[in-house]
mmCIF file with all atom_site columns, C-alpha atoms in Angstrom:
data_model
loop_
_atom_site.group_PDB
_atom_site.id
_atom_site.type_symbol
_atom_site.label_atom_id
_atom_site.label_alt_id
_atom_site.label_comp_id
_atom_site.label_asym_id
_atom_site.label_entity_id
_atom_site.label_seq_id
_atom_site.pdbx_PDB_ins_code
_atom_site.Cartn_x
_atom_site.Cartn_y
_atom_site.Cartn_z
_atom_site.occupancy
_atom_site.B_iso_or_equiv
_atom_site.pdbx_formal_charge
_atom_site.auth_seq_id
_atom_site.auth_comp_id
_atom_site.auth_asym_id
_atom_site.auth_atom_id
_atom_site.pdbx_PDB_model_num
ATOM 1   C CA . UNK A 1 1   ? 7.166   -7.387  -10.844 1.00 0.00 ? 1   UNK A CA 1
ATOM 2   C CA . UNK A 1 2   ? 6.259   -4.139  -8.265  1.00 0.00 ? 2   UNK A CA 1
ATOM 3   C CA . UNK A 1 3   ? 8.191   -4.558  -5.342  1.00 0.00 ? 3   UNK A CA 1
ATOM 4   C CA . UNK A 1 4   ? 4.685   -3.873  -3.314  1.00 0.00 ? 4   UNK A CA 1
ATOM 5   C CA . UNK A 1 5   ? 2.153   -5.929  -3.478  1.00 0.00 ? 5   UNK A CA 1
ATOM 6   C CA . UNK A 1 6   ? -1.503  -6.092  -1.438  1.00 0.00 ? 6   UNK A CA 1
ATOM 7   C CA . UNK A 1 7   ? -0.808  -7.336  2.305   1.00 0.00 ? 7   UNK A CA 1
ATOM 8   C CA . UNK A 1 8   ? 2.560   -5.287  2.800   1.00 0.00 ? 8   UNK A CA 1
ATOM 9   C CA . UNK A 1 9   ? 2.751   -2.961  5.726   1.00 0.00 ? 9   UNK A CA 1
ATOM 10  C CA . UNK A 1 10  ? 4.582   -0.345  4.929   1.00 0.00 ? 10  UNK A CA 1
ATOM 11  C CA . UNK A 1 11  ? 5.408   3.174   6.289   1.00 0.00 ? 11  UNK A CA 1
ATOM 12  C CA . UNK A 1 12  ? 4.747   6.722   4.977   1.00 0.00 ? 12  UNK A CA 1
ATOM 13  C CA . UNK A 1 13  ? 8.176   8.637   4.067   1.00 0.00 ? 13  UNK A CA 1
ATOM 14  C CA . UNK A 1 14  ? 6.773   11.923  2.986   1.00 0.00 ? 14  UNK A CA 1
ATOM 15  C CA . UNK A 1 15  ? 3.845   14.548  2.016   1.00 0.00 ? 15  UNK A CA 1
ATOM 16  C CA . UNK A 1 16  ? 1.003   15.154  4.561   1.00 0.00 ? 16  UNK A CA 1
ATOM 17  C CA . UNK A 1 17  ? 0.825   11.564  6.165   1.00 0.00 ? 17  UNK A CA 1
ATOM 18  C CA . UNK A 1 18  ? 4.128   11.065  7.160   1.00 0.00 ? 18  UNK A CA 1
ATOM 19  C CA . UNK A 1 19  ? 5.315   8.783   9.794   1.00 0.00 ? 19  UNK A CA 1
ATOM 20  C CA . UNK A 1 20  ? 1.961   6.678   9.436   1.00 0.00 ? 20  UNK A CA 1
ATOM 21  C CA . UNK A 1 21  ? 1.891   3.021   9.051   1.00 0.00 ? 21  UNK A CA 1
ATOM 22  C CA . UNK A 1 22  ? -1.065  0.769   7.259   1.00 0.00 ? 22  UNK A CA 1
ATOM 23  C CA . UNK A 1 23  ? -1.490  -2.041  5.395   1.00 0.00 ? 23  UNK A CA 1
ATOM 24  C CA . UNK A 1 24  ? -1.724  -2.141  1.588   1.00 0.00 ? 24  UNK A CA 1
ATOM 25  C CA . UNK A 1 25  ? -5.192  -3.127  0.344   1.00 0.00 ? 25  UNK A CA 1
ATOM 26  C CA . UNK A 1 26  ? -5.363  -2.504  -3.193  1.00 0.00 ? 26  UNK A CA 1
ATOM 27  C CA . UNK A 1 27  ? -3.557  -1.796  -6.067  1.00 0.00 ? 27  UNK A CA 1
ATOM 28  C CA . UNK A 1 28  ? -4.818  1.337   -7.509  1.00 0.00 ? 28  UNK A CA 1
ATOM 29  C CA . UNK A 1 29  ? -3.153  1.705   -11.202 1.00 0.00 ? 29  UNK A CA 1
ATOM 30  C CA . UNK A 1 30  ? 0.431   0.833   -12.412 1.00 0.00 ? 30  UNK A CA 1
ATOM 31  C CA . UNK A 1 31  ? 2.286   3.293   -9.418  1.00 0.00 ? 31  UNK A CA 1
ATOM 32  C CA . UNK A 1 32  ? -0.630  4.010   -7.008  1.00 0.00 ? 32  UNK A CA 1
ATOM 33  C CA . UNK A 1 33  ? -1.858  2.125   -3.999  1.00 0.00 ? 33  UNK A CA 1
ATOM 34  C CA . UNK A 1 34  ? -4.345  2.220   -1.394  1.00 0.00 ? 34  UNK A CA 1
ATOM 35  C CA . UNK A 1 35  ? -3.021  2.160   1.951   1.00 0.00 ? 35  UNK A CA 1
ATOM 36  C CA . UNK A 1 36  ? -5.766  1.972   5.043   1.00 0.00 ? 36  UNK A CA 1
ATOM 37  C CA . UNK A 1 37  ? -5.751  4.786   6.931   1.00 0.00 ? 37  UNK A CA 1
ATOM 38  C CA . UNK A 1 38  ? -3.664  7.142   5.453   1.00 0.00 ? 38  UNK A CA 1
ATOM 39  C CA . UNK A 1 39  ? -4.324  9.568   2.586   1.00 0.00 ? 39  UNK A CA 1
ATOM 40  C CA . UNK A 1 40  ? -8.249  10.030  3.685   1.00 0.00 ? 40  UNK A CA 1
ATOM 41  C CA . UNK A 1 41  ? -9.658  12.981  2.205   1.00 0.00 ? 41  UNK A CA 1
ATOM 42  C CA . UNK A 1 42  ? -13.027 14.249  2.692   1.00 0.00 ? 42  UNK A CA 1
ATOM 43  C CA . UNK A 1 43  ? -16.470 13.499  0.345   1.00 0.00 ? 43  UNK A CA 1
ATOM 44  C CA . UNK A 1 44  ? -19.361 16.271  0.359   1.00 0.00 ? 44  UNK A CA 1
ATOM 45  C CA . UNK A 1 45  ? -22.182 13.993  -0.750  1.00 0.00 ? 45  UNK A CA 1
ATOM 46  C CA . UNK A 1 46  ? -25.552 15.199  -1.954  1.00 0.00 ? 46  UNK A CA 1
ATOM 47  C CA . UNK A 1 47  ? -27.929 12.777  -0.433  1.00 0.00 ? 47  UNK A CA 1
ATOM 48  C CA . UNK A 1 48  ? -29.866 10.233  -3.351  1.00 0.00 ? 48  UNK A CA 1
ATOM 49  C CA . UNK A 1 49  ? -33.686 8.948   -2.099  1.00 0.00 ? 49  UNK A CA 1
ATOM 50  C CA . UNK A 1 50  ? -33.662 6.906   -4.944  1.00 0.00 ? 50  UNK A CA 1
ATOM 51  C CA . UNK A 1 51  ? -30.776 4.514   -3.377  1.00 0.00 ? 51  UNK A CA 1
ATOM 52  C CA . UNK A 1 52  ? -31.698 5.401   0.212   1.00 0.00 ? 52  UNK A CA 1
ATOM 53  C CA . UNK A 1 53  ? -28.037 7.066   0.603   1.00 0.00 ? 53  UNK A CA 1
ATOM 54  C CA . UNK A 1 54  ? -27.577 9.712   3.039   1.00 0.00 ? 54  UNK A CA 1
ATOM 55  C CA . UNK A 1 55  ? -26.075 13.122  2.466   1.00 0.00 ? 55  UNK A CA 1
ATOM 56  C CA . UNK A 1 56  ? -22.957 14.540  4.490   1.00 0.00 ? 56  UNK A CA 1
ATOM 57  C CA . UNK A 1 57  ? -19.175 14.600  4.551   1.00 0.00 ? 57  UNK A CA 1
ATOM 58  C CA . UNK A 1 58  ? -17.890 11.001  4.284   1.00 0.00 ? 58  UNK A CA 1
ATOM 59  C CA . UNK A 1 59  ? -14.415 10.061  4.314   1.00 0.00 ? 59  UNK A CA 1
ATOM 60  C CA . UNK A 1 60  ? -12.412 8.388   1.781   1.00 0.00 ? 60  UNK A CA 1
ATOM 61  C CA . UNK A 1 61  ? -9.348  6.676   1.348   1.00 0.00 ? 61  UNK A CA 1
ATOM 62  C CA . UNK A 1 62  ? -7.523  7.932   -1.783  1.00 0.00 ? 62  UNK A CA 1
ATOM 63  C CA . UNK A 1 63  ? -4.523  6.447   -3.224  1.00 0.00 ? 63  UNK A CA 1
ATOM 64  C CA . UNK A 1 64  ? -0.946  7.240   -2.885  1.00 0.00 ? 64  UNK A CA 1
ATOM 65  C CA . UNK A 1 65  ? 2.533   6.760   -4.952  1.00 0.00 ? 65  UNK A CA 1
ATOM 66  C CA . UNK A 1 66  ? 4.686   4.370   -4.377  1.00 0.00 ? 66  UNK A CA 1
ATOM 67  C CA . UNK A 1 67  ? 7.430   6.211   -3.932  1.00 0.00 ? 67  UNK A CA 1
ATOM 68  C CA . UNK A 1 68  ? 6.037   7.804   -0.766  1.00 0.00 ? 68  UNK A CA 1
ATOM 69  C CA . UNK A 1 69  ? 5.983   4.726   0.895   1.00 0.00 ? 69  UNK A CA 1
ATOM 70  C CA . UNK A 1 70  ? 8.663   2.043   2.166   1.00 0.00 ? 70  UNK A CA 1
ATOM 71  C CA . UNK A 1 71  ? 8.141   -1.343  3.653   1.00 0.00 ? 71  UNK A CA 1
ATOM 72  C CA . UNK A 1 72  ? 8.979   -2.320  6.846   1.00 0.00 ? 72  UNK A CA 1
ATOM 73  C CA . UNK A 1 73  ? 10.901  -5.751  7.605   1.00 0.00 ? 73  UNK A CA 1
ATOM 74  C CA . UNK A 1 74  ? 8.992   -7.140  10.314  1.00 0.00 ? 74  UNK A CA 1
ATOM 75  C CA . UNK A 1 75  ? 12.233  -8.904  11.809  1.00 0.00 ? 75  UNK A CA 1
ATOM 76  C CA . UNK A 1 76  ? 13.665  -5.651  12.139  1.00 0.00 ? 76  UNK A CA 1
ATOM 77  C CA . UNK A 1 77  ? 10.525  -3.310  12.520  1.00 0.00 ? 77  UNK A CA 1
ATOM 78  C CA . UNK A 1 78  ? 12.446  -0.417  10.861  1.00 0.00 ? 78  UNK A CA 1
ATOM 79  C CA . UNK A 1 79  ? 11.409  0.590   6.879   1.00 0.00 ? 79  UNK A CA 1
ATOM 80  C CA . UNK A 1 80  ? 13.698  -1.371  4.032   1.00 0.00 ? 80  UNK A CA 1
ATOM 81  C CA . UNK A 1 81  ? 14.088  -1.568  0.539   1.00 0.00 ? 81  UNK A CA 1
ATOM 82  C CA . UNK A 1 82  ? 13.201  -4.543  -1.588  1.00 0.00 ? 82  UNK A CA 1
ATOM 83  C CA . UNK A 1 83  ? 15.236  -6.236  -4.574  1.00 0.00 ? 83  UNK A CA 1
ATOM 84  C CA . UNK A 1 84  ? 13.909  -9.032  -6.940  1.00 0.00 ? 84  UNK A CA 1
ATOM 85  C CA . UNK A 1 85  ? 16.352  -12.241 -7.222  1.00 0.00 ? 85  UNK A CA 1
ATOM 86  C CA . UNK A 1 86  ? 15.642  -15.397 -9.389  1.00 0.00 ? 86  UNK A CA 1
ATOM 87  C CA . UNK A 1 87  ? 15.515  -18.972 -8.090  1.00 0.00 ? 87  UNK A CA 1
ATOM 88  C CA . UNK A 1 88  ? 17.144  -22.181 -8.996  1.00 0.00 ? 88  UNK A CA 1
ATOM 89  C CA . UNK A 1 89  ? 13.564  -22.684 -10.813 1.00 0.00 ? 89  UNK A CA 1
ATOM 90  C CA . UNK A 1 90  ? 13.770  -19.322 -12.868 1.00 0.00 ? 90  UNK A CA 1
ATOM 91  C CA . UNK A 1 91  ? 10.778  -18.019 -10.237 1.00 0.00 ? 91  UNK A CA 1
ATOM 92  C CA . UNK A 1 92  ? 11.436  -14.618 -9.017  1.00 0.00 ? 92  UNK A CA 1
ATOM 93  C CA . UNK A 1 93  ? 11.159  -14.120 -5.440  1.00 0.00 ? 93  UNK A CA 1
ATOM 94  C CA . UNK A 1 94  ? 11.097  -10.200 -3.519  1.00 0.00 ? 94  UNK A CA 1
ATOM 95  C CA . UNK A 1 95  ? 13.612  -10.221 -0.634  1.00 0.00 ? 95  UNK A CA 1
ATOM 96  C CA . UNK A 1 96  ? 15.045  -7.356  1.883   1.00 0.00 ? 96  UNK A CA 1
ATOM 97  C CA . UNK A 1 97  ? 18.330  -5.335  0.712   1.00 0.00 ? 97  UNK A CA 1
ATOM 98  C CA . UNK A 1 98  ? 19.267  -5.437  4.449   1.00 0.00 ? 98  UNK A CA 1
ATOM 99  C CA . UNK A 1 99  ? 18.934  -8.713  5.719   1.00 0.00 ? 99  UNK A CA 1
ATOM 100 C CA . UNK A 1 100 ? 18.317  -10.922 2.546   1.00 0.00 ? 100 UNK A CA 1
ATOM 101 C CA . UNK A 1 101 ? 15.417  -12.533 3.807   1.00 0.00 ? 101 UNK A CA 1
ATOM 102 C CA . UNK A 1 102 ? 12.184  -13.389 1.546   1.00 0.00 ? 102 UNK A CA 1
ATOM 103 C CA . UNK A 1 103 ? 9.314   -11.133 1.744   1.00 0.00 ? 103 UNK A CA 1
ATOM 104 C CA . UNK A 1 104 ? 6.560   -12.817 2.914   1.00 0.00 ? 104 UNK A CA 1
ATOM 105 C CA . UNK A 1 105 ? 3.032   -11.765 1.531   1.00 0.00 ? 105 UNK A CA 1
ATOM 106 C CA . UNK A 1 106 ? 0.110   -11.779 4.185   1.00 0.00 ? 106 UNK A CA 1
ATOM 107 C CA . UNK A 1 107 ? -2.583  -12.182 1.200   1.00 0.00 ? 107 UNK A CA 1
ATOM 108 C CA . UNK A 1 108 ? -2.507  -15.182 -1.415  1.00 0.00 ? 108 UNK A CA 1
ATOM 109 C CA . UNK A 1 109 ? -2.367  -14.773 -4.750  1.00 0.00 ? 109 UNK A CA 1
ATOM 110 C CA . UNK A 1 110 ? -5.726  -15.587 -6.842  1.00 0.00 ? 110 UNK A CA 1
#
């Protein structure tokens, strides 16, 4: 079970980005994710009649490791580590080192 999932905001702890917050919005490999608006690197695209696409210097979001980031407990509003306990039903359920409350996801599962 990763300890971040889609939906988490979480907080950049180090490289070029650091200090910025964003949301999680995809999941890009086993220990990369895609956090909006941070890691953005620049595109020098050849423009393509064929599909109608411009040419130019677009931006794009790349992805970033995991360990670069921590979540932030929004009770607290500071950054905080995450542990995985088990239920009574033998479900397991992410909750905050700090405080012990659950994580809660902002995007269902599918």
């Amino acid at each position: 079970m990763n300890k971040l999932r889609t939906g988490d905001e979480v907080l950049v702890i180090a490289g070029k980005d650091k200090g910025k917050k964003g949301i999680v919005s995809a999941m890009a490999g086993r220990d990369r994710v895609v956090v909006e608006g941070v890691n953005i690197s620049k595109k020098h695209q050849k423009p393509n009649p064929n599909k109608n696409e411009p040419g130019g210097i677009t931006s794009k979001t790349m992805p970033i490791h995991i360990s670069n980031l921590a979540i932030i407990n929004p009770d607290t509003g500071n950054k905080d580590k995450v542990s995985i306990k088990i239920n009574d039903g033998g479900g397991k359920v992410r909750v905050f080192r700090s405080s012990g409350g659950e994580v809660q996801s902002t995007v269902s599962k599918k």
